[in-house]
Coordinates of C-alpha atoms and ligand atoms in Angstrom, one line a residue:
M1 CA 88.4 45.6 50.4
S2 CA 85.8 44.5 53.0
A3 CA 82.7 42.8 51.8
N4 CA 79.1 43.2 52.8
I5 CA 77.1 40.0 53.2
L6 CA 73.6 39.1 54.1
V7 CA 73.8 35.9 56.1
T8 CA 70.6 34.0 57.0
G9 CA 70.5 31.6 60.0
G10 CA 73.6 33.3 61.4
A11 CA 72.7 32.6 65.0
G12 CA 72.7 28.8 64.5
F13 CA 75.7 26.5 64.8
I14 CA 77.5 26.9 61.4
G15 CA 76.1 30.3 60.7
S16 CA 77.4 31.8 63.9
N17 CA 80.9 30.3 63.4
F18 CA 80.8 31.8 59.9
V19 CA 79.7 35.2 61.1
L20 CA 82.4 35.3 63.8
G21 CA 85.0 34.5 61.2
E22 CA 83.7 37.1 58.8
R23 CA 83.8 39.8 61.4
S24 CA 87.4 38.9 62.3
R25 CA 88.1 39.5 58.6
K26 CA 86.3 42.9 58.8
N27 CA 83.4 42.0 56.5
R28 CA 80.1 43.7 57.4
I29 CA 77.4 41.2 58.2
V30 CA 73.6 41.6 58.2
N31 CA 72.4 38.6 60.0
L32 CA 68.8 37.6 59.5
D33 CA 67.7 34.8 61.9
L34 CA 64.3 33.8 63.2
L35 CA 65.8 32.6 66.5
T36 CA 64.1 29.2 66.5
Y37 CA 65.0 26.8 69.3
A38 CA 68.3 26.3 67.4
G39 CA 69.2 30.0 67.1
N40 CA 71.0 31.5 70.1
L41 CA 72.3 35.1 70.5
L42 CA 74.8 33.9 73.0
N43 CA 76.6 32.3 70.0
L44 CA 77.2 35.9 68.9
S45 CA 78.0 37.5 72.3
D46 CA 81.6 38.2 71.2
L47 CA 80.1 40.7 68.7
S48 CA 78.0 42.7 71.2
G49 CA 78.3 46.4 70.4
D50 CA 79.9 45.7 67.0
P51 CA 78.3 48.2 64.6
D52 CA 79.3 46.1 61.6
H53 CA 77.2 43.1 62.8
I54 CA 73.6 44.0 62.2
F55 CA 71.4 41.4 63.7
V56 CA 67.7 41.2 62.6
Q57 CA 65.3 38.7 64.1
G58 CA 63.0 37.6 61.3
D59 CA 62.0 34.9 58.8
I60 CA 63.6 34.3 55.4
G61 CA 60.1 33.8 54.2
D62 CA 59.1 37.4 55.1
R63 CA 59.4 38.9 51.6
A64 CA 58.9 42.5 52.8
L65 CA 61.6 42.2 55.4
V66 CA 64.1 40.5 53.1
R67 CA 63.4 43.2 50.4
K68 CA 64.1 46.0 52.9
L69 CA 67.3 44.4 54.2
L70 CA 68.6 44.0 50.6
S71 CA 67.7 47.5 49.7
D72 CA 69.0 49.1 52.9
Y73 CA 72.3 47.3 53.1
Q74 CA 73.1 46.5 49.4
P75 CA 75.0 43.3 50.0
E76 CA 77.4 41.7 47.5
A77 CA 76.3 38.2 48.5
V78 CA 73.6 36.3 50.3
V79 CA 74.7 33.2 52.3
N80 CA 71.7 31.0 53.2
F81 CA 72.3 28.9 56.3
A82 CA 68.7 29.3 57.6
A83 CA 67.0 25.9 57.9
E84 CA 65.4 23.4 60.1
S85 CA 68.4 21.0 60.4
H86 CA 67.7 18.0 62.6
V87 CA 66.7 14.7 60.9
D88 CA 65.0 13.3 64.0
R89 CA 62.8 16.4 64.4
S90 CA 61.9 16.2 60.7
I91 CA 60.6 12.7 61.3
D92 CA 58.7 13.8 64.4
S93 CA 57.2 17.0 62.8
P94 CA 58.1 17.7 59.2
E95 CA 56.0 20.8 58.5
S96 CA 58.4 23.5 59.6
F97 CA 61.1 21.8 57.4
I98 CA 58.8 22.3 54.4
Q99 CA 58.0 25.9 55.4
T100 CA 61.5 27.1 56.0
N101 CA 63.7 24.9 53.9
I102 CA 61.5 25.0 50.8
V103 CA 59.0 27.8 50.9
G104 CA 61.3 30.1 52.9
A105 CA 64.2 29.4 50.5
F106 CA 61.9 30.2 47.5
H107 CA 60.9 33.6 49.0
L108 CA 64.5 34.4 49.7
L109 CA 65.4 33.5 46.1
E110 CA 62.6 35.6 44.7
E111 CA 63.7 38.7 46.6
A112 CA 67.4 38.1 45.8
L113 CA 66.5 37.8 42.1
S114 CA 64.6 41.0 42.1
F115 CA 67.4 42.8 44.0
W116 CA 70.0 41.4 41.6
K117 CA 68.1 42.5 38.5
G118 CA 68.2 46.1 39.8
L119 CA 72.0 46.2 40.2
A120 CA 74.4 48.0 37.9
A121 CA 76.2 45.6 35.5
D122 CA 79.5 45.4 37.5
R123 CA 77.7 44.7 40.8
R124 CA 75.4 42.2 39.1
A125 CA 78.4 40.3 37.7
R126 CA 80.0 40.1 41.2
F127 CA 76.9 39.2 43.2
R128 CA 76.6 35.7 44.6
F129 CA 73.8 33.7 46.3
L130 CA 75.4 30.9 48.2
H131 CA 73.1 28.1 49.4
V132 CA 74.5 26.0 52.2
S133 CA 73.3 22.4 51.8
T134 CA 74.1 18.9 52.9
D135 CA 75.5 15.6 51.6
E136 CA 72.3 14.0 52.8
V137 CA 70.6 14.9 49.6
Y138 CA 72.5 12.1 47.8
G139 CA 70.9 9.4 50.0
S140 CA 72.6 6.4 51.4
L141 CA 75.7 4.5 50.2
G142 CA 76.6 0.8 50.4
P143 CA 79.9 -0.2 52.0
E144 CA 81.8 -0.5 48.7
D145 CA 80.1 2.4 46.8
P146 CA 82.2 5.3 45.7
A147 CA 81.8 8.6 47.6
F148 CA 79.3 11.2 46.5
T149 CA 80.4 13.5 43.7
E150 CA 78.6 16.6 42.4
K151 CA 77.2 14.3 39.7
T152 CA 75.7 11.7 42.1
P153 CA 71.9 11.7 41.5
Y154 CA 69.8 13.1 44.4
A155 CA 68.0 10.4 46.4
P156 CA 67.0 12.0 49.8
N157 CA 65.5 9.7 52.3
S158 CA 64.3 11.8 55.3
P159 CA 61.9 14.8 55.3
Y160 CA 65.0 16.9 56.2
S161 CA 67.1 15.8 53.3
A162 CA 64.1 15.9 50.9
S163 CA 63.4 19.5 51.9
K164 CA 67.1 20.4 51.4
A165 CA 67.1 18.6 48.1
A166 CA 64.0 20.6 47.0
S167 CA 65.7 23.9 47.9
D168 CA 68.8 22.9 46.1
H169 CA 66.7 22.3 43.0
L170 CA 65.1 25.7 43.3
V171 CA 68.5 27.4 43.7
R172 CA 69.8 25.6 40.6
A173 CA 66.7 26.5 38.6
Y174 CA 67.1 30.2 39.5
Y175 CA 70.5 30.1 37.9
H176 CA 69.5 28.2 34.8
T177 CA 66.2 30.0 34.2
F178 CA 66.8 33.6 35.5
G179 CA 70.6 33.8 35.5
L180 CA 70.8 34.6 39.3
P181 CA 74.5 33.7 40.1
T182 CA 73.8 31.0 42.6
M183 CA 76.2 28.4 44.0
I184 CA 75.4 25.3 46.2
T185 CA 77.6 23.6 48.6
N186 CA 76.9 20.1 49.9
C187 CA 78.8 19.4 53.1
S188 CA 79.1 16.4 55.4
N189 CA 78.5 16.2 59.1
N190 CA 80.0 19.2 61.0
Y191 CA 81.1 19.2 64.6
G192 CA 82.6 22.0 66.7
P193 CA 81.7 24.8 69.2
R194 CA 78.1 26.1 69.4
Q195 CA 76.3 23.1 68.0
F196 CA 72.9 22.5 69.6
P197 CA 73.0 19.4 71.8
E198 CA 70.4 17.5 69.9
K199 CA 73.1 16.3 67.5
L200 CA 75.4 13.4 68.1
T201 CA 78.7 15.1 69.1
P202 CA 77.4 17.7 71.7
L203 CA 74.7 15.3 73.0
T204 CA 77.4 12.7 73.7
V205 CA 79.8 15.2 75.4
L206 CA 77.2 16.9 77.5
N207 CA 75.5 13.6 78.6
A208 CA 78.9 12.1 79.4
I209 CA 79.9 14.9 81.7
E210 CA 76.6 14.7 83.5
G211 CA 76.8 10.9 83.8
H212 CA 73.8 10.2 81.6
P213 CA 73.6 7.4 79.1
L214 CA 75.1 7.9 75.7
P215 CA 72.4 6.8 73.1
V216 CA 73.7 5.1 70.0
Y217 CA 71.0 4.3 67.4
G218 CA 70.7 0.7 66.1
D219 CA 74.0 -1.2 65.8
G220 CA 76.2 2.0 65.8
Q221 CA 77.7 1.0 62.5
N222 CA 76.2 3.9 60.4
I223 CA 78.9 5.9 58.8
R224 CA 79.2 9.6 58.4
D225 CA 82.0 11.8 57.1
W226 CA 83.0 14.4 59.7
L227 CA 84.4 17.9 59.3
F228 CA 85.3 20.6 61.8
V229 CA 83.0 23.6 61.5
D230 CA 85.8 26.1 60.9
D231 CA 87.0 24.1 58.0
H232 CA 83.5 24.2 56.5
C233 CA 83.3 28.0 57.0
E234 CA 86.7 28.4 55.3
A235 CA 85.4 26.3 52.4
L236 CA 82.4 28.6 52.1
R237 CA 84.7 31.6 52.1
V238 CA 86.7 30.1 49.3
V239 CA 83.6 29.3 47.3
L240 CA 82.3 32.8 47.7
A241 CA 85.6 34.3 46.6
K242 CA 86.5 32.0 43.8
G243 CA 83.5 29.7 43.0
E244 CA 81.8 29.7 39.7
A245 CA 78.2 30.8 39.4
G246 CA 75.8 27.9 38.6
K247 CA 78.2 25.3 40.2
T248 CA 77.9 22.9 43.1
Y249 CA 80.8 22.1 45.4
N250 CA 81.0 19.1 47.7
I251 CA 82.7 19.7 51.0
G252 CA 83.8 17.1 53.5
G253 CA 86.5 15.9 55.8
S254 CA 87.5 12.7 54.0
C255 CA 87.0 11.3 57.5
E256 CA 84.5 8.4 57.5
K257 CA 83.7 7.0 60.9
T258 CA 81.0 4.8 62.4
N259 CA 78.9 6.4 65.0
I260 CA 80.2 4.0 67.7
E261 CA 83.8 5.1 66.7
I262 CA 82.7 8.7 67.2
V263 CA 81.2 8.1 70.6
N264 CA 84.2 5.9 71.7
T265 CA 86.6 8.6 70.6
L266 CA 84.7 11.3 72.5
C267 CA 84.7 9.0 75.6
S268 CA 88.5 8.4 75.5
L269 CA 89.2 12.1 75.0
L270 CA 86.9 13.0 77.9
D271 CA 88.6 10.3 80.1
E272 CA 91.8 12.3 79.5
M273 CA 90.4 15.9 79.5
A274 CA 87.8 15.6 82.3
P275 CA 88.3 12.3 84.2
R276 CA 85.3 11.0 86.0
S277 CA 85.3 10.8 89.8
V278 CA 83.7 7.3 89.6
C279 CA 85.9 4.4 88.7
A280 CA 84.5 3.7 85.3
P281 CA 85.4 5.1 81.9
Y282 CA 82.9 7.3 80.1
S283 CA 82.4 4.4 77.5
S284 CA 80.5 2.5 80.2
L285 CA 77.7 5.0 79.7
I286 CA 77.2 3.9 76.0
T287 CA 73.7 2.5 75.5
F288 CA 72.4 1.1 72.2
V289 CA 68.8 2.4 71.6
K290 CA 66.1 1.9 69.0
D291 CA 67.2 2.9 65.5
R292 CA 66.1 6.0 63.6
P293 CA 63.4 5.2 61.0
G294 CA 64.9 5.2 57.5
H295 CA 68.4 5.7 59.0
D296 CA 70.9 6.2 56.1
R297 CA 73.7 3.7 56.4
R298 CA 76.7 5.5 55.0
Y299 CA 77.6 9.0 53.7
A300 CA 81.0 9.7 52.1
V301 CA 82.0 12.8 50.2
D302 CA 84.4 13.2 47.3
C303 CA 85.8 16.7 47.6
S304 CA 88.2 16.5 44.6
R305 CA 86.4 19.4 42.8
I306 CA 86.8 22.0 45.5
E307 CA 90.4 20.8 46.2
R308 CA 91.4 20.9 42.5
E309 CA 89.5 24.0 41.4
L310 CA 89.6 26.2 44.4
G311 CA 92.5 24.8 46.4
W312 CA 90.6 24.1 49.7
R313 CA 91.6 21.4 52.1
P314 CA 90.5 20.8 55.7
G315 CA 93.0 22.2 58.3
E316 CA 92.0 20.2 61.3
T317 CA 92.6 16.5 61.9
F318 CA 89.8 14.5 63.4
E319 CA 91.6 14.4 66.7
S320 CA 92.6 18.0 66.9
G321 CA 89.0 19.1 65.9
M322 CA 87.4 16.8 68.5
R323 CA 89.8 18.1 71.2
K324 CA 88.9 21.7 70.4
T325 CA 85.2 20.8 70.4
I326 CA 85.3 19.1 73.8
R327 CA 87.4 21.9 75.3
W328 CA 84.8 24.4 74.1
Y329 CA 81.9 22.6 75.8
L330 CA 83.9 22.1 79.0
D331 CA 84.7 25.8 79.1
N332 CA 81.3 27.2 78.2
T333 CA 79.1 26.1 81.0
H334 CA 77.0 29.3 80.8
W335 CA 76.1 28.5 77.1
V336 CA 75.4 24.9 78.0
Q337 CA 73.0 25.8 80.8
S338 CA 71.2 28.4 78.6
V339 CA 70.4 26.0 75.8
K340 CA 69.0 23.4 78.2
S341 CA 65.7 25.2 78.3
G342 CA 62.3 23.7 78.9
A343 CA 61.9 23.2 75.1
Y344 CA 65.2 21.3 74.9
R345 CA 64.2 19.0 77.8
D346 CA 60.8 18.4 76.2
W347 CA 62.5 17.3 73.0
I348 CA 64.9 15.0 74.8
A349 CA 62.0 13.5 76.7
R350 CA 60.0 12.9 73.5
Q351 CA 62.9 11.6 71.4
Y352 CA 64.5 9.4 74.1
G353 CA 61.3 8.4 75.8
A354 CA 61.5 10.0 79.3
A355 CA 58.0 9.7 80.9
E356 CA 57.7 12.9 82.8
E357 CA 57.5 16.3 81.3
N358 CA 60.5 18.5 82.1
S359 CA 62.4 15.6 83.6
A360 CA 66.1 15.9 83.8
A361 CA 67.7 15.5 80.3
L362 CA 68.0 11.9 79.4
A363 CA 67.5 10.3 82.8
P364 CA 69.2 6.9 82.7
Q365 CA 65.9 5.1 83.3
S366 CA 64.4 6.6 80.1
I367 CA 67.2 5.2 77.9
V368 CA 67.0 1.8 79.4
G369 CA 63.3 1.9 78.7
K370 CA 63.9 2.7 75.1
L371 CA 66.6 0.0 74.9
Q372 CA 64.2 -2.6 76.2
S373 CA 61.5 -1.6 73.8
A374 CA 64.0 -1.8 70.9
T375 CA 64.9 -5.4 71.5
Ligands
NAD401 P1 71.1 25.1 63.1 O1 69.8 24.4 63.2 O2 72.1 25.1 64.2 O3 70.8 26.6 62.7 C1 69.8 27.0 61.9 C2 69.6 28.5 62.1 O4 68.5 29.0 61.2 C3 69.0 28.8 63.5 O5 69.8 30.0 64.0 C4 67.6 29.2 63.3 O6 67.1 30.1 64.2 C5 67.6 29.8 61.9 N1 66.3 29.7 61.2 C6 65.5 28.6 61.2 N2 64.4 28.9 60.4 C7 64.5 30.2 60.0 C8 63.8 31.0 59.2 N3 62.6 30.6 58.7 N4 64.2 32.3 58.9 C9 65.4 32.7 59.4 N5 66.2 31.9 60.2 C10 65.8 30.7 60.5 O7 71.7 24.5 61.7 P2 73.3 24.3 61.3 O8 73.7 23.0 61.7 O9 74.0 25.6 61.7 O10 73.1 24.2 59.7 C11 73.1 25.4 58.9 C12 72.9 25.0 57.5 O11 73.9 24.1 57.1 C13 71.6 24.3 57.2 O12 71.0 24.8 56.0 C14 71.9 22.9 57.1 O13 71.1 22.2 56.3 C15 73.3 23.0 56.5 N6 74.3 21.8 56.9 C16 74.4 21.5 58.2 C17 75.3 20.4 58.5 C18 75.6 20.0 59.9 O14 76.3 19.0 60.1 N7 75.1 20.7 60.9 C19 76.0 19.8 57.5 C20 75.8 20.2 56.1 C21 74.9 21.3 55.9
TYD402 P1 73.1 13.7 63.8 O1 74.1 14.4 64.6 O2 71.7 13.8 64.2 O3 73.3 14.1 62.3 P2 72.7 13.5 60.9 O4 71.5 12.7 61.2 O5 72.4 14.8 60.2 O6 73.8 12.7 60.3 O7 73.4 12.1 63.8 C1 74.7 11.6 63.4 C2 74.6 10.1 63.4 O8 74.5 9.7 64.8 C3 73.4 9.6 62.7 O9 73.8 8.3 62.1 C4 72.4 9.3 63.8 C5 73.4 9.0 65.0 N1 72.8 9.3 66.3 C6 72.9 8.4 67.4 O10 73.4 7.3 67.2 N2 72.4 8.8 68.6 C7 71.8 10.0 68.8 O11 71.4 10.3 70.0 C8 71.8 11.0 67.8 C9 71.3 12.3 67.9 C10 72.3 10.6 66.5

């Protein structure tokens, strides 16, 4: 039987991949997204004219709107992707992170609770509120530390991870205090199609093909665990279908890589998939730049609970996932051009130090400037 889900943040990177997958499974989606700089309706263009994808532009913190959507569409689940999601932006200007990730999540929870209380007993028993969160809430690991489990104490270090941790605590409290059947997933770094090019993977691919420098923070030895976005979406489906209310599930790729390994892998794949006309490999564009303040050294995720209890495992290998990702960015030039708006260029200029407003994204000179100021 097809399901009926209220998705928030479904025009962003992971949310849009999730929505596309749900529609291919015939589930009806009400998609509430504010369309911030990170939300993009082009991500959902395959669904244009689809009557079972109902897109609503709005804020998860707009209680009246959320109440109306819940009442009109009577979903069996809410999946909350909506968030401000970029660590560097949270360092630059944290306020919107507090507003959406904490206050917005609180309003969404309140409305979900009141809707859930009004359901008949059988629907109340089936209802789920799935909160999509991050492994960054657990803080930073040393080189020999064991991977994060669901029992690892929270120790967020950036305004982004602190705001996600706060919302996780609220979601947990709404289960324990009010009985709202919530579940939380804490996932590692995703990569794949439709990721906004402020994040490492798409930034590297797009800069490389345009011949711009490839900025690597600090010594490039920070470690992240990487997961292909469709594998994350499949894990969320499995948690929705079989997860236990009140529980947390860690999700990851069991694929720890240093940042410099990621950038080098992308460069070698690009050398093969889109060879440069100049006689130098893409890796010659790698440029070490000033480190991110408070930069977490290592994340690693222990996924044994979701594997053991729900039978989920990633389907893609690192190489197959990275190949699919690069292919998508090479093939979707229209999408790439559309996201490189003035706002994007302004961010790149601010973050990577380009002097002139609206200058070309990551002009080589600007990176060199940042490199020199870092040393
Ligand atoms: P994203 O930034 O690409 O997308 C976020 C979406 O939320 C955008 O479409 C944006 O318009 C929307 N949004 C922002 N504020 C909103 C508001 N107030 N009301 C409604 N919509 C709003 O983010 P993403 O990478 O797709 O991440 C989705 C979720 O997954 C986030 O909660 C993030 O914390 C979590 N997560 C991301 C990763 C990752 O590697 N990207 C890993 C683990 C967890
Ligand atoms: P990012 O994609 O921003 O994800 P997160 O901060 O949520 O892990 O960054 C991934 C890693 O790559 C992180 O250690 C920071 C690093 N990084 C760079 O080295 N250069 C860059 O230009 C960016 C955006 C990130």
